[in-house]
PDB file of C-alpha atoms in Angstrom:
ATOM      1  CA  UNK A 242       0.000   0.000   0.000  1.00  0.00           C
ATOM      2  CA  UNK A 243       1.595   3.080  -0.905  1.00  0.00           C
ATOM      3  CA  UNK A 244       1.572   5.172   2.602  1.00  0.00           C
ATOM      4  CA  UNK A 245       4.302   7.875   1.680  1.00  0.00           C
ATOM      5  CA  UNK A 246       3.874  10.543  -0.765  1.00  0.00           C
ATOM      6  CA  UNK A 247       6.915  10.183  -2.978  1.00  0.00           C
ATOM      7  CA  UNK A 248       6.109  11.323  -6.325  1.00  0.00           C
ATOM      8  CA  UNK A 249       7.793   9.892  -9.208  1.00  0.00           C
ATOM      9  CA  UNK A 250       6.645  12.066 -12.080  1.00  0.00           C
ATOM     10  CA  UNK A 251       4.757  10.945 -15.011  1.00  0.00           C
ATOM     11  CA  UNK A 252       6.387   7.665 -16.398  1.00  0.00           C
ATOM     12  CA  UNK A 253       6.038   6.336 -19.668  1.00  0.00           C
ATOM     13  CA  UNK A 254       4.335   2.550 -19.383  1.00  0.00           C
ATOM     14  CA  UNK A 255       3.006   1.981 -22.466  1.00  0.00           C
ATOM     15  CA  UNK A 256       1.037   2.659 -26.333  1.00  0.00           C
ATOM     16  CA  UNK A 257      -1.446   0.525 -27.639  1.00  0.00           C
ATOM     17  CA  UNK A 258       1.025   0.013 -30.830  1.00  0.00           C
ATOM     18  CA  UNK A 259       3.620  -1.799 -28.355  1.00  0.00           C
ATOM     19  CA  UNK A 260       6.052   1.658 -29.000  1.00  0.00           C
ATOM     20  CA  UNK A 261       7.049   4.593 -27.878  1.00  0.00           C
ATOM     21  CA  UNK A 262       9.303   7.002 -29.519  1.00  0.00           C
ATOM     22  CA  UNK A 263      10.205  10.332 -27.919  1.00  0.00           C
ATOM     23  CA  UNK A 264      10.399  13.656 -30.678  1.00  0.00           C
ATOM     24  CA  UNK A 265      13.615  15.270 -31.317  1.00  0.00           C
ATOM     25  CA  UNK A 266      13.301  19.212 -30.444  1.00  0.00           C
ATOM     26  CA  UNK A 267      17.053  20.259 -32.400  1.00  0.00           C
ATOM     27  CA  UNK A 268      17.415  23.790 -29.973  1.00  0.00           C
ATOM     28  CA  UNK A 269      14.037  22.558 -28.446  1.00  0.00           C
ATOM     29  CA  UNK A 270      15.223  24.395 -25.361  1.00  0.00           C
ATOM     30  CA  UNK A 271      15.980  28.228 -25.321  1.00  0.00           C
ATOM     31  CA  UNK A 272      19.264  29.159 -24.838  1.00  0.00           C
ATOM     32  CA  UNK A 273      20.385  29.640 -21.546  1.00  0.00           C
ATOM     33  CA  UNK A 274      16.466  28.854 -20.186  1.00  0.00           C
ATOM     34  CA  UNK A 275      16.485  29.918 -16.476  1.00  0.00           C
ATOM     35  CA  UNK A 276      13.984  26.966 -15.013  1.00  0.00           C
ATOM     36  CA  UNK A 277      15.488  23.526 -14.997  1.00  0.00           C
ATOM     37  CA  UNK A 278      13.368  20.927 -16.675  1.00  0.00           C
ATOM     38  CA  UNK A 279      13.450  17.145 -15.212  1.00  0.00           C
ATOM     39  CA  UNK A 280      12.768  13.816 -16.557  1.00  0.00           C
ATOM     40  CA  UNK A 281       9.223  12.353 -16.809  1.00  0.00           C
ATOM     41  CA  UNK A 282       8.297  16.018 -16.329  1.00  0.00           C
ATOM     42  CA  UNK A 283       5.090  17.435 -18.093  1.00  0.00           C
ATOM     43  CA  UNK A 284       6.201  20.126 -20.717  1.00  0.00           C
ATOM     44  CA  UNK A 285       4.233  22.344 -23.018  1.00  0.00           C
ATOM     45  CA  UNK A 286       5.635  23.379 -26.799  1.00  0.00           C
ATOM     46  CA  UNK A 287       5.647  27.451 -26.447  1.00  0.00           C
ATOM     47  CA  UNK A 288       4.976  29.108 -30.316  1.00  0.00           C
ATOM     48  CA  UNK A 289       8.519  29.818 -30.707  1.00  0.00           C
ATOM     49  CA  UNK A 290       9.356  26.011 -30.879  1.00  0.00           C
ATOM     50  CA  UNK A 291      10.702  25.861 -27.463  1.00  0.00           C
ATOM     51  CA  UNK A 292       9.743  23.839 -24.749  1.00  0.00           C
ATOM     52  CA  UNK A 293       9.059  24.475 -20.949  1.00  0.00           C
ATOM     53  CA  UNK A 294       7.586  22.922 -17.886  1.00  0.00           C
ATOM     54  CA  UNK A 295       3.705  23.501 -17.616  1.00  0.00           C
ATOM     55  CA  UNK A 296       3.076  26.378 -15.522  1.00  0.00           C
ATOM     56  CA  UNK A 297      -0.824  26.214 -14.389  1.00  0.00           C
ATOM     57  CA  UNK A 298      -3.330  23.869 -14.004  1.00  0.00           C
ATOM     58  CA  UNK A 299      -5.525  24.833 -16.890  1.00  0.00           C
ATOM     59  CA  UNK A 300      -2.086  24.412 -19.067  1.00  0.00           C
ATOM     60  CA  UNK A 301      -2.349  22.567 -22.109  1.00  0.00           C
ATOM     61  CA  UNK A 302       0.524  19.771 -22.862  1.00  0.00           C
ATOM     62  CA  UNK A 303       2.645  18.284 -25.259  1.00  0.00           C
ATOM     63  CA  UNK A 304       4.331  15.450 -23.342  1.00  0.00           C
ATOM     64  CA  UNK A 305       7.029  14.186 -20.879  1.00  0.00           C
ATOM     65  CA  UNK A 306      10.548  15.371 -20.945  1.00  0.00           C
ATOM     66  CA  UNK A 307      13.123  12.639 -21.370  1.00  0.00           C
ATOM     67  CA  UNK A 308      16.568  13.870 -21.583  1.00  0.00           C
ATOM     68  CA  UNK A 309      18.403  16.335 -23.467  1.00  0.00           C
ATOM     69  CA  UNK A 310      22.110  16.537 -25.403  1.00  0.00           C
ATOM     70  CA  UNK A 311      23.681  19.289 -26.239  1.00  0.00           C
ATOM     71  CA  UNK A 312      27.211  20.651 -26.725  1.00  0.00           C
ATOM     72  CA  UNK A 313      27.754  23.547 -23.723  1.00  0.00           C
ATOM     73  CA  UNK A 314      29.969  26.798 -24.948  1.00  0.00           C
ATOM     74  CA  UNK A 315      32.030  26.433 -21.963  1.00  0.00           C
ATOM     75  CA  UNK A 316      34.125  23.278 -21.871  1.00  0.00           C
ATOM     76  CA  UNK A 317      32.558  21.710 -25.861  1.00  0.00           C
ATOM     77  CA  UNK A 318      32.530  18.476 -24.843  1.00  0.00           C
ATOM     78  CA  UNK A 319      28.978  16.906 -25.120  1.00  0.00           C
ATOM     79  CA  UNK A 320      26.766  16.569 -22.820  1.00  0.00           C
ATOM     80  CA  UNK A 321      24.157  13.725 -22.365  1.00  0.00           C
ATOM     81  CA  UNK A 322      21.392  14.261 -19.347  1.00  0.00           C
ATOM     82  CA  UNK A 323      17.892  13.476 -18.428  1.00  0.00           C
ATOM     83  CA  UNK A 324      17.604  16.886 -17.170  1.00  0.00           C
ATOM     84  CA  UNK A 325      18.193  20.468 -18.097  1.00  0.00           C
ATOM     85  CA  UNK A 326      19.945  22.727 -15.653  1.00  0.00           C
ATOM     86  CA  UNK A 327      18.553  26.065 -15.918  1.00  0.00           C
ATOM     87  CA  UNK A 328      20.947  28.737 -17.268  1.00  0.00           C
ATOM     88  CA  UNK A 329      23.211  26.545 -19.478  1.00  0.00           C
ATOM     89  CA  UNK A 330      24.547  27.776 -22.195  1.00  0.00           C
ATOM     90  CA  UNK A 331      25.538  25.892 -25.251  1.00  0.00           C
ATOM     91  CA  UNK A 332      26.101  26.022 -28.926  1.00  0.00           C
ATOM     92  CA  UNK A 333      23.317  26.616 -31.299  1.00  0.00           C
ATOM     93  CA  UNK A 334      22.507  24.202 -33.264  1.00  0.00           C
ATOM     94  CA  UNK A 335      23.847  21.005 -30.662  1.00  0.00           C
ATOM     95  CA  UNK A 336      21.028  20.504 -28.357  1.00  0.00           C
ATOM     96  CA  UNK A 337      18.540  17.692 -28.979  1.00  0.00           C
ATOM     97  CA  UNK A 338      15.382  17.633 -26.262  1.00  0.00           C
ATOM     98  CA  UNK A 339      12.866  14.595 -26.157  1.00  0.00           C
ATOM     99  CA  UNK A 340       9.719  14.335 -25.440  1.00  0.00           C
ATOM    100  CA  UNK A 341       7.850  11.853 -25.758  1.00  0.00           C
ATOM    101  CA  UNK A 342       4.419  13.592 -27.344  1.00  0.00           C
ATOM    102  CA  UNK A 343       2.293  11.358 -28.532  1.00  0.00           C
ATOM    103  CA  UNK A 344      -1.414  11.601 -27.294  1.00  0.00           C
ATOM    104  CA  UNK A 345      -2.094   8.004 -26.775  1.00  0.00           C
ATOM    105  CA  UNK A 346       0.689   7.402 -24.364  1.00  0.00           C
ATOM    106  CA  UNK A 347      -0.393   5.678 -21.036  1.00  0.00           C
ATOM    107  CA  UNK A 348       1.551   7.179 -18.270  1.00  0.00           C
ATOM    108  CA  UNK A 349       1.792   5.885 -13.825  1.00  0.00           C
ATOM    109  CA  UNK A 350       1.403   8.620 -11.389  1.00  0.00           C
ATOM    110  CA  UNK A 351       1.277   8.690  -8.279  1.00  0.00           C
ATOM    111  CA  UNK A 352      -1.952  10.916  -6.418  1.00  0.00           C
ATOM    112  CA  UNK A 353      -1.399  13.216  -3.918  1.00  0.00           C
ATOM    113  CA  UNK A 354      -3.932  11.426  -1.270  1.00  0.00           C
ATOM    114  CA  UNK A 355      -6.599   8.674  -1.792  1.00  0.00           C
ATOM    115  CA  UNK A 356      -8.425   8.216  -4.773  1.00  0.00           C
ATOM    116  CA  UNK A 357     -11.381   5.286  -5.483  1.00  0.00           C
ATOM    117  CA  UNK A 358     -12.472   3.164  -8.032  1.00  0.00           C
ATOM    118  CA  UNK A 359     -15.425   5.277  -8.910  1.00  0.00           C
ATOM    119  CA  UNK A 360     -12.488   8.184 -10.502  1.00  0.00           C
ATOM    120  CA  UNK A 361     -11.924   6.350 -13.722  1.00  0.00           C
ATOM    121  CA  UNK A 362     -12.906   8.216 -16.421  1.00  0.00           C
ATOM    122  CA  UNK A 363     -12.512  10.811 -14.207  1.00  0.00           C
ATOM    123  CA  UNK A 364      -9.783  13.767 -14.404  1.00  0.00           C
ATOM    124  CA  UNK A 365      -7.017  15.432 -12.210  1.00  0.00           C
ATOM    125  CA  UNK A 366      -4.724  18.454 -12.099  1.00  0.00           C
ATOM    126  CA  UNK A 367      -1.320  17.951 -11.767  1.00  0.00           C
ATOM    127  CA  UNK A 368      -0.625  19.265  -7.872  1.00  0.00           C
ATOM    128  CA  UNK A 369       3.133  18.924  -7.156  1.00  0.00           C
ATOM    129  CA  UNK A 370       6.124  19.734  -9.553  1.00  0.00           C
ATOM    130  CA  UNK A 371       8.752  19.321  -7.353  1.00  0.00           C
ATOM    131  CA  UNK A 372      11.874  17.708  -8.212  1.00  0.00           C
ATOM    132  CA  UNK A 373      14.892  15.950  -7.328  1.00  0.00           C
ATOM    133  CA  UNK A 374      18.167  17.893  -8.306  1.00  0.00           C
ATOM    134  CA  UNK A 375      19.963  14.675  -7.259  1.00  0.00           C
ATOM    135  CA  UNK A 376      18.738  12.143  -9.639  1.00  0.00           C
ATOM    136  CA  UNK A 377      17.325  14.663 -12.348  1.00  0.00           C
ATOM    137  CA  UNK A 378      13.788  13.145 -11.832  1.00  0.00           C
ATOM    138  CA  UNK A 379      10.879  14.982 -11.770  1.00  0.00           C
ATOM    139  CA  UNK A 380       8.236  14.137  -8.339  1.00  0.00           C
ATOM    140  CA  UNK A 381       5.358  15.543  -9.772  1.00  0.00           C
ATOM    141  CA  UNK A 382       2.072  13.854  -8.843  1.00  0.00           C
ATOM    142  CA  UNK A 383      -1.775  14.502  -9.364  1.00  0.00           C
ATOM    143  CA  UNK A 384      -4.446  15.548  -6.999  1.00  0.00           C
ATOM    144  CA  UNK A 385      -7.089  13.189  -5.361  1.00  0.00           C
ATOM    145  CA  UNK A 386      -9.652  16.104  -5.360  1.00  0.00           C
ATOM    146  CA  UNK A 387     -10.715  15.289  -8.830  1.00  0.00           C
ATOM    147  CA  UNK A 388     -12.211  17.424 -11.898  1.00  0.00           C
ATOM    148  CA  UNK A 389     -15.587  15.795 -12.062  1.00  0.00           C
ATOM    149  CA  UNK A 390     -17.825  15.215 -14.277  1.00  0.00           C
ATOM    150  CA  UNK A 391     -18.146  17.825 -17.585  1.00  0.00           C
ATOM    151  CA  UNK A 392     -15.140  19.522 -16.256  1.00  0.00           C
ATOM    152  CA  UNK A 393     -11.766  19.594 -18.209  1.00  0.00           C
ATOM    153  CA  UNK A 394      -8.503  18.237 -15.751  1.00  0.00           C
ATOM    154  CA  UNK A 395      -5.197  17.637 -17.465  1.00  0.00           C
ATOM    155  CA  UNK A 396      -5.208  14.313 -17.231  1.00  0.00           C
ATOM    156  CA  UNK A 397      -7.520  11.770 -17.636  1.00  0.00           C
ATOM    157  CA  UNK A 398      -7.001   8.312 -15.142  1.00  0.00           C
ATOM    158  CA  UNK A 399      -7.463   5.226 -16.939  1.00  0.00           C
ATOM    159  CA  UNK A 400      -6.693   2.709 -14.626  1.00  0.00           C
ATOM    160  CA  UNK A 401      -5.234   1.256 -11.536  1.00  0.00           C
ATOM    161  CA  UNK A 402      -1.426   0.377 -11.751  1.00  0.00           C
ATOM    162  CA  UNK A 403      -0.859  -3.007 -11.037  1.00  0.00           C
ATOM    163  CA  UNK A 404       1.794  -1.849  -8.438  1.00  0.00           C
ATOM    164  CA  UNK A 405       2.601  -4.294  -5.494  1.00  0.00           C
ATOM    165  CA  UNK A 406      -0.122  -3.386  -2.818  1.00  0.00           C
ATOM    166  CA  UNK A 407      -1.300  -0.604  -4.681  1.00  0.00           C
ATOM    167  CA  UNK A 408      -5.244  -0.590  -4.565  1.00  0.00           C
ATOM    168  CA  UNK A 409      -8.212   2.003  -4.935  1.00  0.00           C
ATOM    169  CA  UNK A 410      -8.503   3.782  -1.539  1.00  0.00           C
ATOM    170  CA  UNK A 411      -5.148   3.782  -0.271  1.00  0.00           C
ATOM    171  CA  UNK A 412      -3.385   6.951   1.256  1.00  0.00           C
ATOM    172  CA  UNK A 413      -1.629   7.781  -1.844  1.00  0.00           C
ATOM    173  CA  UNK A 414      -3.094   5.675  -4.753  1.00  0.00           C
ATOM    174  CA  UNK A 415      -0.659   5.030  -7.550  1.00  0.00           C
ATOM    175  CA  UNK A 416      -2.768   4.910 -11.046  1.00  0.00           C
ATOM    176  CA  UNK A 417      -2.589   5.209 -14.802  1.00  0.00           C
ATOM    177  CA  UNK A 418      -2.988   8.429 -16.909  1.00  0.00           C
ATOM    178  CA  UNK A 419      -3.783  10.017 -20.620  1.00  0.00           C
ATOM    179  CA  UNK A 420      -3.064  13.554 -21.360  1.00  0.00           C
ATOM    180  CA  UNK A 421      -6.490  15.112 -21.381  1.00  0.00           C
ATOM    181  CA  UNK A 422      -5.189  19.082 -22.499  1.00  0.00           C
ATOM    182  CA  UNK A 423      -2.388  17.684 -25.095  1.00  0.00           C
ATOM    183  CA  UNK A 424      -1.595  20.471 -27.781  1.00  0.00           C
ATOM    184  CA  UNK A 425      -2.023  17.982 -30.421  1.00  0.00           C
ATOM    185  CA  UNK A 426      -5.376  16.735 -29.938  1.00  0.00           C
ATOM    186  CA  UNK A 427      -8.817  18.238 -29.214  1.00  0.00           C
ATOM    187  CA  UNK A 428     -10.044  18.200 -25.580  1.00  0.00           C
ATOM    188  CA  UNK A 429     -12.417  15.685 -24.109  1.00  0.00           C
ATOM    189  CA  UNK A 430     -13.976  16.421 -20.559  1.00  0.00           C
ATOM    190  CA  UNK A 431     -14.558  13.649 -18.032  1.00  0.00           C
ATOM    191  CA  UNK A 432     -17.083  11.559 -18.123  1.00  0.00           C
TER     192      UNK A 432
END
């Protein structure tokens, strides 16, 4: 039963074609971008190309951030992360962000508190965006205090995750997710 709250961002589990390939953004991240950007972080595509970490809860998405590589002006040797450290600067034309940003992408999550059986279909905001500088992971989780029905969330839960001792109604229920505001797709509210 999972009884601590320790977010592990939005991770990847699976497509109903059996892949999942993350997009290439060449210079997908301005140069010398302040906010640091972690993996399995939700991200939005801003209309200059770039991308950034979702700011609001009525922000629309494109995907998960996965890693970046890049070439950085000061030292030129390459550089392979999962996450961006704000305020590096590197060589135009070197850095390669992915995301993975396809809409039908099932994603685990972890809720901030307890959430039933009766929320599938159901939507949440995403509540926490903390991260972990140490292992470049993003923490982010959703909230139990769901959208309800008619009302547009970000994302949409799907289904339980099959996690050892993970079950509807425990203190912080781990579950599976769709992007319900993705950039690329029309909205759906829940049901």
């Amino acid at each position: 039963m999972p009884a601590t709250l320790n977010g592990f961002g939005f991770e990847a589990i699976w497509h109903p074609s059996g892949q999942m390939r993350p997009q290439v953004f060449t210079d997908g991240i301005a140069a010398s971008y302040s906010s640091a950007i972690y993996q399995n972080q939700m991200v939005s595509l801003a209309t200059d190309g770039t991308i950034r970490p979702i700011l609001t809860t009525s922000s629309d998405m494109v995907g998960t951030f996965q890693g970046v590589l890049y070439t950085p002006t000061a030292n030129g040797r390459p550089v392979v992360a999962n996450n961006w450290v704000g305020g590096t600067a590197f060589t135009a034309g070197t850095l390669q962000a992915t995301v993975y940003t396809d809409p039908l992408i099932f994603y685990r999550v972890q809720c901030d508190g307890s959430v039933a059986a009766g929320a599938l279909g159901d939507q949440a905001y995403i509540t926490n965006t903390a991260s972990n500088n140490g292992t470049g992971f993003s923490q982010s989780t959703i909230g139990s205090s769901l959208a309800g029905a008619g009302t547009q969330g970000q994302v949409r839960i799907t289904a339980l995750d099959p996690t050892p001792d993970n079950a509807w109604g425990d203190t912080f229920t781990i579950v599976q997710v769709q992007i319900a505001r993705h950039q690329y797709v029309a909205v759906k509210t829940a049901i």
